[in-house]
Coordinates of C-alpha atoms in Angstrom, one line a residue:
X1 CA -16.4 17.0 -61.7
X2 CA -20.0 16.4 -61.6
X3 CA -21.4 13.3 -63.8
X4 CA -24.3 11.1 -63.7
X5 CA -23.5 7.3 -63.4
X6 CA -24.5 5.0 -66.1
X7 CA -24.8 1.7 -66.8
X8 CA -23.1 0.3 -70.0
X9 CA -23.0 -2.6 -72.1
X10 CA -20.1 -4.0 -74.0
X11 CA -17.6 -1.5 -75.6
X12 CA -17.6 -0.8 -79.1
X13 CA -14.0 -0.3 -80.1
X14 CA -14.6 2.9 -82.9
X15 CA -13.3 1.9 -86.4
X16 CA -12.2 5.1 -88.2
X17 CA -10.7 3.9 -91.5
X18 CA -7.0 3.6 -89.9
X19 CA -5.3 2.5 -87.2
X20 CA -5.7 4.3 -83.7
X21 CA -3.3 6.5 -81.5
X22 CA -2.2 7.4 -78.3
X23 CA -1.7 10.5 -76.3
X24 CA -0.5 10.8 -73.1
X25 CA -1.8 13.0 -70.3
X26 CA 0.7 13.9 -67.1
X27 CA 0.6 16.1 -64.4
X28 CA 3.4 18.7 -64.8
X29 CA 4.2 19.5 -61.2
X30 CA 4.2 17.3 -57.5
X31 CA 0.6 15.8 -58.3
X32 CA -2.9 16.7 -57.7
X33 CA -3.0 19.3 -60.7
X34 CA -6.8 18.5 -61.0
X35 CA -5.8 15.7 -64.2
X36 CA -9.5 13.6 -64.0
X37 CA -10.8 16.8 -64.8
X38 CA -9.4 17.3 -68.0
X39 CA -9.4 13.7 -68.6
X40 CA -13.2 13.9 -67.8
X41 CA -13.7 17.1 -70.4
X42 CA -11.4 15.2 -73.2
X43 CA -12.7 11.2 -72.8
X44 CA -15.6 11.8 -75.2
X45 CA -12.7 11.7 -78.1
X46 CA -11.3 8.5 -77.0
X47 CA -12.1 5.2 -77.0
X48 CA -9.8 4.0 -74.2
X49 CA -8.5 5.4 -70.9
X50 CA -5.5 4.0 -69.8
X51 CA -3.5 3.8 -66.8
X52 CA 0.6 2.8 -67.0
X53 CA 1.7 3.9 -62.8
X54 CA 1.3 4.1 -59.5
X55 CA -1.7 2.2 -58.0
X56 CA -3.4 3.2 -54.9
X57 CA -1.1 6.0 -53.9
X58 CA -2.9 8.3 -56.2
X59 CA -6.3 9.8 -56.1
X60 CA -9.2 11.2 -57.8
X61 CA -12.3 12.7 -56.4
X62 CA -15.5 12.6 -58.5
X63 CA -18.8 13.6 -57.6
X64 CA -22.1 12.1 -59.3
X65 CA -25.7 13.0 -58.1
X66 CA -25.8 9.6 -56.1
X67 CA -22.6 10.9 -53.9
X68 CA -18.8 11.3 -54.3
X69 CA -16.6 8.9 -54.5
X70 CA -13.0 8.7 -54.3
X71 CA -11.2 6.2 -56.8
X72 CA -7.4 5.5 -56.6
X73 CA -6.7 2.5 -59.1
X74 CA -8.9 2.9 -62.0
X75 CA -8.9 5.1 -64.4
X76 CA -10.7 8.4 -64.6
X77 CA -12.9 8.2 -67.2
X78 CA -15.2 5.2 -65.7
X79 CA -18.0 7.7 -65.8
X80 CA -17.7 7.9 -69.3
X81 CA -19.7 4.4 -70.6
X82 CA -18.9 4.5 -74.4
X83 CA -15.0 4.1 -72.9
X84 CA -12.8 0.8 -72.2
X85 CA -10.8 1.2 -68.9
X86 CA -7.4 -0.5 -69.3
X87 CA -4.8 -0.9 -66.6
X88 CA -1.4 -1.5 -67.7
X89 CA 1.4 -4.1 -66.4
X90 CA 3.1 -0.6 -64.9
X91 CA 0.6 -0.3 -62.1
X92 CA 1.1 -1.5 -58.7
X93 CA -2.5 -3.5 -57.9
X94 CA -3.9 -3.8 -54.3
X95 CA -6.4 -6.1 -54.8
X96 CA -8.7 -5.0 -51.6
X97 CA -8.8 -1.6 -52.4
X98 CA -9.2 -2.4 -56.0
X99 CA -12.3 -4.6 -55.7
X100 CA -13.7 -1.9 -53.1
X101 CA -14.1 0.7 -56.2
X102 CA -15.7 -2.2 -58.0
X103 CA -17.8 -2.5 -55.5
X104 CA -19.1 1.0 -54.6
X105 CA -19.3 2.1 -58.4
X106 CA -21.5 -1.2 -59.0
X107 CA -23.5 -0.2 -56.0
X108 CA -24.0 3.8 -57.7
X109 CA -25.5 1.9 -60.9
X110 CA -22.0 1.9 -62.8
X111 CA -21.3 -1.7 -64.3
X112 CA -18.0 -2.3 -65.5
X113 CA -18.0 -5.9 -66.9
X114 CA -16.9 -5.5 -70.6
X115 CA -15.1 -2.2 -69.9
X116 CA -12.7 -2.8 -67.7
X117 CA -9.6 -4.6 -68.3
X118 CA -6.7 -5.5 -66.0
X119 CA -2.8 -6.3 -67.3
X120 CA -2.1 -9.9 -66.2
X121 CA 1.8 -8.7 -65.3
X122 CA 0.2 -6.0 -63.1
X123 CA 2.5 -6.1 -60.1
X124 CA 0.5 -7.6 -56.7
X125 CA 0.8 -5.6 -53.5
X126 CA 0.8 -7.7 -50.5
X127 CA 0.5 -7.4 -47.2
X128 CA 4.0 -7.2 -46.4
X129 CA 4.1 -4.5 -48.5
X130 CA 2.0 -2.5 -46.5
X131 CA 3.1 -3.3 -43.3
X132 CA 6.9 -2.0 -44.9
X133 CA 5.9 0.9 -46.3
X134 CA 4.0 1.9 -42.9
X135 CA 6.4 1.5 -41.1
X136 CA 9.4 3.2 -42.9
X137 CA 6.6 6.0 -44.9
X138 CA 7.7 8.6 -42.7
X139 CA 11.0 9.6 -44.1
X140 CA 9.7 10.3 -47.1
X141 CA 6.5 11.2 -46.7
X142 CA 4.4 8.5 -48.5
X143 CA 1.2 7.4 -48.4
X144 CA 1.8 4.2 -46.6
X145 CA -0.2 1.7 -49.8
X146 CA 2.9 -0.2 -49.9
X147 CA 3.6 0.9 -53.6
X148 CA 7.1 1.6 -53.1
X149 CA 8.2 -2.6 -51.5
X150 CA 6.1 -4.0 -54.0
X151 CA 7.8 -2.5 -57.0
X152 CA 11.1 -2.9 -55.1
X153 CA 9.8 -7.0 -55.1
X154 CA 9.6 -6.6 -58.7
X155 CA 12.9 -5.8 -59.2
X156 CA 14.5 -8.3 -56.4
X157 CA 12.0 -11.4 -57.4
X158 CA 12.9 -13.9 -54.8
X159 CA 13.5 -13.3 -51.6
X160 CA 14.8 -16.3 -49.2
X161 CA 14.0 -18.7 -51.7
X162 CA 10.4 -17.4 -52.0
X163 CA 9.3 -15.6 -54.7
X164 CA 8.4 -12.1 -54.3
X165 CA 7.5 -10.4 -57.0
X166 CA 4.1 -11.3 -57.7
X167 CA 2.0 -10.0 -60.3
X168 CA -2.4 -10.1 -60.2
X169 CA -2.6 -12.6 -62.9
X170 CA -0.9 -15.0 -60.4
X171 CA -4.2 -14.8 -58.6
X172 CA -5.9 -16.2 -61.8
X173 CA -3.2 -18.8 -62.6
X174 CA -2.9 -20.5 -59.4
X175 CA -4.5 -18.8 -56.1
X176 CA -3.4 -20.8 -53.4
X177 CA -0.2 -20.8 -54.3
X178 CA -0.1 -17.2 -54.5
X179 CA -2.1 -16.4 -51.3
X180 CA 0.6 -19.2 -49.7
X181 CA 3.5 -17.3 -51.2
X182 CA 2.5 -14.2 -49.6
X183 CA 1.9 -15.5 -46.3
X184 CA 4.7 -17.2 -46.1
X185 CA 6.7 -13.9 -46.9
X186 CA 4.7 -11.9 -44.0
X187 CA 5.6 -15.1 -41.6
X188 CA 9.2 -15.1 -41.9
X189 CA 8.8 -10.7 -41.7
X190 CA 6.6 -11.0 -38.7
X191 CA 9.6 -13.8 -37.0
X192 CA 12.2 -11.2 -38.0
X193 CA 10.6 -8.4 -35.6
X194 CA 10.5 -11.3 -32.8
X195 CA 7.3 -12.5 -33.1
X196 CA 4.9 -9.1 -33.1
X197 CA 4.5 -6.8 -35.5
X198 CA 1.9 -3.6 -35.7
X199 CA -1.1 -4.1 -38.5
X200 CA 0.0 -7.8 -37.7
X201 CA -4.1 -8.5 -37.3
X202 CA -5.2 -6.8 -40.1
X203 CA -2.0 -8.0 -42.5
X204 CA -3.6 -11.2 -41.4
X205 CA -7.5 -10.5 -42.4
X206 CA -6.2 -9.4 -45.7
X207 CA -4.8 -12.8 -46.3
X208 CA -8.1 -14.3 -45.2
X209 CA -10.1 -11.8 -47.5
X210 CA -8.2 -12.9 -50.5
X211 CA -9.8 -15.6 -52.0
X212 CA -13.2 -13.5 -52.1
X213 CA -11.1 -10.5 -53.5
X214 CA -9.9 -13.0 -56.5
X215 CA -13.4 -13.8 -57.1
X216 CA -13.9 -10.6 -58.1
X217 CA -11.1 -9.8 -59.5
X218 CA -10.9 -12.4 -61.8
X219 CA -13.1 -11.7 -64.8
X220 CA -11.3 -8.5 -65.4
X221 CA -7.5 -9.7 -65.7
X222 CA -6.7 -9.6 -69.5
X223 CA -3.9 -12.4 -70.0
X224 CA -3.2 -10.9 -73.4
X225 CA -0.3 -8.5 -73.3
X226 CA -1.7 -7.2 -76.8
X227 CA -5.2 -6.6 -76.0
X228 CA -4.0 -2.5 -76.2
X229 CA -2.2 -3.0 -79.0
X230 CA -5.0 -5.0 -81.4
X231 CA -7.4 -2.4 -80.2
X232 CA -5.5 0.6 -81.5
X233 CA -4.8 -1.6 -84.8
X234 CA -8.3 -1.4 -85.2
X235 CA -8.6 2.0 -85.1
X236 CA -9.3 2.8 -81.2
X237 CA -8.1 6.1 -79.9
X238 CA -6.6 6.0 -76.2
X239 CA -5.7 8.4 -73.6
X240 CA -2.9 7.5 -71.3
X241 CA -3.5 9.1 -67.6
X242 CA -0.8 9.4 -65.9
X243 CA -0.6 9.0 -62.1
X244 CA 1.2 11.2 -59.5
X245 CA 3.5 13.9 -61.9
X246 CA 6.7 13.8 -63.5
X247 CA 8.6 15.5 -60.9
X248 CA 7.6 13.0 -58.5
X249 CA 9.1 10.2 -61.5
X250 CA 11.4 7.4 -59.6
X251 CA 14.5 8.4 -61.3
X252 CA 14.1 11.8 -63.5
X253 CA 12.8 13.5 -59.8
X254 CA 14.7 14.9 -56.4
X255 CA 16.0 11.7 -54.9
X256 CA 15.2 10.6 -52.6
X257 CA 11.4 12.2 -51.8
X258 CA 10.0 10.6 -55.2
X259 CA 7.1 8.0 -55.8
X260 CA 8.4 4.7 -56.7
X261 CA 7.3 4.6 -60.1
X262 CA 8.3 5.9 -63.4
X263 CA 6.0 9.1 -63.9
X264 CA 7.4 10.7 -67.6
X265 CA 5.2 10.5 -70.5
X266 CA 7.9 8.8 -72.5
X267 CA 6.8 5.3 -69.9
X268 CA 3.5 5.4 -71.2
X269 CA 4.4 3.1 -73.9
X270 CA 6.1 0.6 -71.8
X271 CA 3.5 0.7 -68.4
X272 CA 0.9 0.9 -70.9
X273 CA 1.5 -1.7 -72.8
X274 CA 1.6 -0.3 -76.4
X275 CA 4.1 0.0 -78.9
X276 CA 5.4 4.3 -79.0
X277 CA 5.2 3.8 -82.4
X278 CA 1.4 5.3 -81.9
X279 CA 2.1 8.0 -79.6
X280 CA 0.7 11.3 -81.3
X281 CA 0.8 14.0 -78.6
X282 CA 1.8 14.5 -74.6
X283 CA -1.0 16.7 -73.2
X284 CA 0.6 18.3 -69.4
X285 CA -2.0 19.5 -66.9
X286 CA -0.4 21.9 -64.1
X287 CA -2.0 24.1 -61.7
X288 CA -2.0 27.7 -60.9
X289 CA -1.9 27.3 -56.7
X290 CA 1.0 24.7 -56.3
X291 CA 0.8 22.2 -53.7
X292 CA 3.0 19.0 -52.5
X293 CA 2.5 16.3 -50.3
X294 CA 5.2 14.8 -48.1
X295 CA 9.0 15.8 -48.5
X296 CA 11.3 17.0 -50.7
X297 CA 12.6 20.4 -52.4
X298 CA 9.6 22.9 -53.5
X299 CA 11.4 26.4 -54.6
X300 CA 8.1 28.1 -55.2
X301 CA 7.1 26.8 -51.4
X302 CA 5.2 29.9 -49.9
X303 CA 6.6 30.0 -46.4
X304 CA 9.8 27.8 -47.3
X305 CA 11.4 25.4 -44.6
X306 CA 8.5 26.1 -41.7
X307 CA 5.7 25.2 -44.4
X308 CA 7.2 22.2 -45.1
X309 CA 7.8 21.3 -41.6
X310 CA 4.3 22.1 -40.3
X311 CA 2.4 20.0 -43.0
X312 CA 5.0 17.0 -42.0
X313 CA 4.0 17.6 -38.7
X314 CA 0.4 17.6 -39.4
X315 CA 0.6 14.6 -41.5
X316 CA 2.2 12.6 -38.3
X317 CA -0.5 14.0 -36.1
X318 CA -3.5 13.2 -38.5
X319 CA -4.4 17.0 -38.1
X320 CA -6.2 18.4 -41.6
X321 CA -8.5 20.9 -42.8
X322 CA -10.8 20.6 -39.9
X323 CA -8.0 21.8 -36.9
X324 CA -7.3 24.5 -39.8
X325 CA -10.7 26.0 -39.8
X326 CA -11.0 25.7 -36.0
X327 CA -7.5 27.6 -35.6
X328 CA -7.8 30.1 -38.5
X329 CA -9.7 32.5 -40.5
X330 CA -8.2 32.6 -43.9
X331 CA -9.3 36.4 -44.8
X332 CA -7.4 37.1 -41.9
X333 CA -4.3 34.9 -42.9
X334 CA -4.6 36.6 -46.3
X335 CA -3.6 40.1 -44.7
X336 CA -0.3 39.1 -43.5
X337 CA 2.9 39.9 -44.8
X338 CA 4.1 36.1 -43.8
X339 CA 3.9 34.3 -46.9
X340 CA 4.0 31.2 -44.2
X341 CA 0.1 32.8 -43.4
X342 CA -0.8 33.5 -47.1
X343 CA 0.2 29.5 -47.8
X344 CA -2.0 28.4 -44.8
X345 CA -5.0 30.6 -46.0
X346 CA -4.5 29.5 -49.8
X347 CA -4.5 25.8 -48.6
X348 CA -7.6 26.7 -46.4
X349 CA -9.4 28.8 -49.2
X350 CA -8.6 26.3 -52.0
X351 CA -9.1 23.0 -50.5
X352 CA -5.7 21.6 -50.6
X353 CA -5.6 18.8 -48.5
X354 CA -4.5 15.2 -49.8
X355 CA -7.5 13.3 -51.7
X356 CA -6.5 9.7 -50.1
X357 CA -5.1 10.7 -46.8
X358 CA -6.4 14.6 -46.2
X359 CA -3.2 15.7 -45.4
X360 CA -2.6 19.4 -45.6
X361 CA -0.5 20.2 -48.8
X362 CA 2.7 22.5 -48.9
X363 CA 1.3 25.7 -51.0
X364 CA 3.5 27.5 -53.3
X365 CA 3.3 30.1 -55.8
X366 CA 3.0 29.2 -59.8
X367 CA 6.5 28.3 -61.2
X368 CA 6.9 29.3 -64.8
X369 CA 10.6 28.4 -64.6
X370 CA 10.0 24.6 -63.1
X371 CA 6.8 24.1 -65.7
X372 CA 9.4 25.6 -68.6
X373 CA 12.1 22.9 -67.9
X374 CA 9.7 20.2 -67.3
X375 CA 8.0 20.9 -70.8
X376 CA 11.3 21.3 -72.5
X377 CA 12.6 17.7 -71.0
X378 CA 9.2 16.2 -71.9
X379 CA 8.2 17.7 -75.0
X380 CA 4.5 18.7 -73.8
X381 CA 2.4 19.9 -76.5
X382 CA 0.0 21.7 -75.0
X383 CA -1.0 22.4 -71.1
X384 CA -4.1 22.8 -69.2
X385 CA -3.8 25.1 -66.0
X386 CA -6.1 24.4 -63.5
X387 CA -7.0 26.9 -60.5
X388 CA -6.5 30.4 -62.5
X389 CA -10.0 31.2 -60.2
X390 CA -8.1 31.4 -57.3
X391 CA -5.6 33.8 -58.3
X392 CA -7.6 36.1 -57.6
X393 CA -7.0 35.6 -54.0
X394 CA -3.5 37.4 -54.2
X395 CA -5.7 40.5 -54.9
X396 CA -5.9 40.4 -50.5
X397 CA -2.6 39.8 -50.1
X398 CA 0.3 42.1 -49.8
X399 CA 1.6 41.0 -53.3
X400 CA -1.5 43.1 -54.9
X401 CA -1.2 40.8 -57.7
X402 CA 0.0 37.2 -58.8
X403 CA 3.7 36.3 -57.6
X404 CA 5.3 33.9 -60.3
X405 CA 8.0 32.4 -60.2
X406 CA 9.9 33.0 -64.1
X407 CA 12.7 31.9 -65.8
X408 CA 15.7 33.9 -66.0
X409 CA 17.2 35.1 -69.4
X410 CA 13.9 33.7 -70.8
X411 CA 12.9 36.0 -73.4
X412 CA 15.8 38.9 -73.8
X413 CA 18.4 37.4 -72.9
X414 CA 18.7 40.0 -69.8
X415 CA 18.8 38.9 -66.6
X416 CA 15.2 38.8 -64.5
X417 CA 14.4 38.5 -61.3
X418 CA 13.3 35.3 -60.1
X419 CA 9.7 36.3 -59.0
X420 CA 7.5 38.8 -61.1
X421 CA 4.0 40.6 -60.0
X422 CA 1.6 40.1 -62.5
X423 CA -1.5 42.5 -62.0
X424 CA -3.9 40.8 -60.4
X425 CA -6.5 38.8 -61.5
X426 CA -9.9 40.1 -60.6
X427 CA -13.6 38.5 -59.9
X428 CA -15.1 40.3 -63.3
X429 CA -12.3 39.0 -65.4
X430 CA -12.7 35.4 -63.5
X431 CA -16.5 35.7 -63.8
X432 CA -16.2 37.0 -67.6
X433 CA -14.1 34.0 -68.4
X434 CA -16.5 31.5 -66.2
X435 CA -18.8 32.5 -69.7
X436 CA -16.8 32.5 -72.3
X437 CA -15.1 35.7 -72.6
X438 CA -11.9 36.4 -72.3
X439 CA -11.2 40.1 -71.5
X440 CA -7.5 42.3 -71.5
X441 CA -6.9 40.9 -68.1
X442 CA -7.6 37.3 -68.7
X443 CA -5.8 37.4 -72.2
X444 CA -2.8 39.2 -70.9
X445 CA -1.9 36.5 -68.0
X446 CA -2.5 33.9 -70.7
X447 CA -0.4 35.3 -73.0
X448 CA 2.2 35.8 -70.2
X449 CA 2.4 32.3 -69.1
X450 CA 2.9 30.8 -72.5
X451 CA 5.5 32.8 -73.7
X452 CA 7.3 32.1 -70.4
X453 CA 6.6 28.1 -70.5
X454 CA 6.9 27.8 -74.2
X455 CA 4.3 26.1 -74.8
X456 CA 0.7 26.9 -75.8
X457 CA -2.7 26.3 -73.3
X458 CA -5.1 24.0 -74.5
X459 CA -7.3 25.3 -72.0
X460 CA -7.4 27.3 -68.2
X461 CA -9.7 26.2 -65.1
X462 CA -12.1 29.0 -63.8
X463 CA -13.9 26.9 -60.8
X464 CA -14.2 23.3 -59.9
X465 CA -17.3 22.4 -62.1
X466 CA -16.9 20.9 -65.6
X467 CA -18.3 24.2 -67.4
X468 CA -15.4 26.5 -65.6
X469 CA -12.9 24.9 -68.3
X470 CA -12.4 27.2 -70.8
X471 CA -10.5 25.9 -74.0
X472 CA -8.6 28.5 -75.5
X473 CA -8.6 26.9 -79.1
X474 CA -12.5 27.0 -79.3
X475 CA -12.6 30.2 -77.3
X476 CA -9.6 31.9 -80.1
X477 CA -12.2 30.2 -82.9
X478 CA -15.4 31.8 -81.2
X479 CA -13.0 35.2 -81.1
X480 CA -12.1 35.5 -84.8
X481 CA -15.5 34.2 -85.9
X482 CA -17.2 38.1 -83.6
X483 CA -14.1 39.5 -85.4
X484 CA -15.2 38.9 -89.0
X485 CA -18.9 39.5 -87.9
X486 CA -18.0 43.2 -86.3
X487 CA -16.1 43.7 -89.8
X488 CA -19.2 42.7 -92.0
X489 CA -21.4 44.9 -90.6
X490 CA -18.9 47.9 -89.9
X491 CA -19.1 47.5 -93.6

């Protein structure tokens, strides 16, 4: 999404006669469904974005006229200056990396001082934390920010007699105490492995760096567990955004290649810090090329067991989209009858390749049956699907139209086959859409994918730029309001 930086002044919480609500926004597949672009279209109807997961693991790319930048902890609609930013006791803080996006957005003209507020009980990763999760990340395929120890410290608390499971507003209560807590954990970690340890150097600087970090830090940790809460009483609409997706949640997803934090809407309410009693609707944001990063089952996977083992391969090698453009010509991928070819050229073609660590993603074809259970289990309201543009791509292909992957004994009760053909999707219909009409085509497929996922879209993705979301409610208003126009004058 493209957006011009802005500074702000203090938020104005919106009174509207009533108390507020929440609605909760969640990726529907493994992650990277394109979510801060919907959040980015919707955030002019809130008042607060919130964040209730993950920390640093996740990723969002955003581009302003003064350069892109990549943000991982805060929420996505910092762009949009009439909104608070709220993160939640749920997330996992790294302070460093945390400050750093403070940093660069203050240096783009962004000022956040007013806007931004930080859960006290927001769990604190450390340094040891990092150094674990490098060092074990490989089996599962993890992005090595040391989420996964530091919410497994919030569950132990004390290890050897020292307390582990720190949160950020221990930084504001009592710093050295903190900072000595933490080095005394990495000591006795760094003994364990006999006296050397790799990062050991840099584990060390971020010790050093701390104090400075806190500094920071420190005028946006909210001690007040119901700063949310007194907001929404006031009227204040907020938008929960979730990170990673739900099948990637710590208990509801394939154990044991999951992220280490609780990913269903239904958590909102608790990593958020709000009462449920406000929740008004779950919003689920999927897209129409699949990908996945690191391990774990993907039935839609184009290219099956030797996809997923060349993108873990990659990932250990550091090898991305660059040794994939100097190896391949996706058009020519494209031709194959290897769907193993047709993933690689999709990935190429649609610039799948990991936000935070540009690892190349696992491709797979859209799942109606997976996005059907997951909205059943969740009760989504609506859906956004992003990437219906490159559909068109299977037009190359030997499939001569969209492969999808449907539920069985969906509608008639008969049984299907797991993978349908739908014709393809072509550039006029794409470009059509890109300005606001839908034609036979473009209404068809949506039709098609709603009745198979049972649930309505809220609006498709037709390119990467803000104006190539089309919402289907205004675009069904815009419809009937030709309709009755064509019937006035026919008459």
């Amino acid at each position: 999404m493209t957006l011009a930086p802005t500074r702000s002044s203090s938020h104005h919480v919106a009174s509207h006669g009533a108390e507020g609500f929440a609605d909760v926004l969640v990726g529907l597949q493994y992650g990277d469904e394109g979510k801060a672009k919907i959040i980015d279209a919707l955030a002019p109807e809130y008042d607060v974005i919130a964040r209730f997961n993950g920390g640093a693991n996740a990723g969002h790319t955003i581009d302003t006229p003064h350069g892109r930048i990549a943000l991982k902890q805060l929420p996505s609609g910092v762009f949009h200056p009439h909104a608070a930013l709220y993160i939640g006791s749920g997330c996992a803080i790294n302070p460093w990396k945390l400050a750093e996006e403070i940093e660069q957005l203050n240096d783009m003209g962004v000022c956040l001082e007013g806007r931004l507020r930080i859960s006290a009980r927001a769990a604190l990763v450390q340094p040891h934390h990092i150094a674990l999760d490098r060092r074990g990340s490989a089996t599962i395929g993890t992005t090595g920010n040391g989420i996964g120890p530091c919410y497994a410290d919030r569950a132990l608390r004390v290890r050897n007699d020292t307390r582990v499971n720190l949160m950020i507003g221990d930084l504001l209560e009592n710093e050295a105490t903190a900072v000595s807590s933490m080095r005394d954990v990495f000591t006795r970690m760094i003994n364990a492995d006999g006296g050397t340890l790799p990062w050991m150097a840099e584990m060390s600087d971020l010790l050093l760096s701390l104090p400075a970090v806190a500094r920071t830090l420190r005028r946006y940790i909210e001690p007040d567990r119901s700063w949310l809460t007194v907001r929404v009483k006031q009227g204040a609409r907020v938008l929960f955004e979730g990170a990673q997706s739900v099948l990637l949640d710590v208990v509801d997803g394939s154990q044991p290649y999951v992220t280490s934090s609780h990913t269903v809407p239904a958590y909102a309410y608790v990593g958020g810090d709000l009462a449920a009693k406000y929740h008004r609707r779950t919003i689920g944001v999927a897209k129409a090329i699949v990908s996945r990063v690191g391990r774990g089952p993907f039935p839609s996977e184009l290219g099956g067991d030797r996809s997923a083992a060349y993108c873990h391969d990659a990932a250990q090698t550091q090898a991305g989209a660059a040794q994939e453009r100097e190896q391949h010509v996706p058009e020519d991928l494209l031709r194959s009858t290897d769907p193993f070819d047709i993933g690689t050229a999709l990935r190429m073609l649609t610039g799948e390749y990991g936000t935070g660590t540009g690892r190349p993603r696992r491709i797979g074809m859209l799942d109606l049956a997976q996005l059907r259970e997951v909205i059943r289990a969740h009760a989504v309201d609506c859906v956004y699907l992003n990437k219906v543009d490159c559909l068109s791509y299977y037009l190359q292909t030997a499939y001569q139209g969209v492969p999808m992957r449907v539920p069985r004994d969906a509608l008639s009760g008969e049984a299907m086959p797991d993978v349908l053909i739908y014709p393809g999707l072509t550039e006029r219909s794409i470009s059509l859409g890109r300005g606001g009409t839908l034609d036979s085509a473009m209404n068809g497929f949506v039709d098609f994918v709603e009745r198979y996922i049972g649930a309505p879209l809220a609006g498709i993705g037709l390119g990467p730029e803000r104006a190539s979301l089309v919402t289907l409610a205004a675009h069904e208003k815009l419809r009937a309001t030709n309709a009755s126009k064509a019937e006035t004058t026919h008459a």
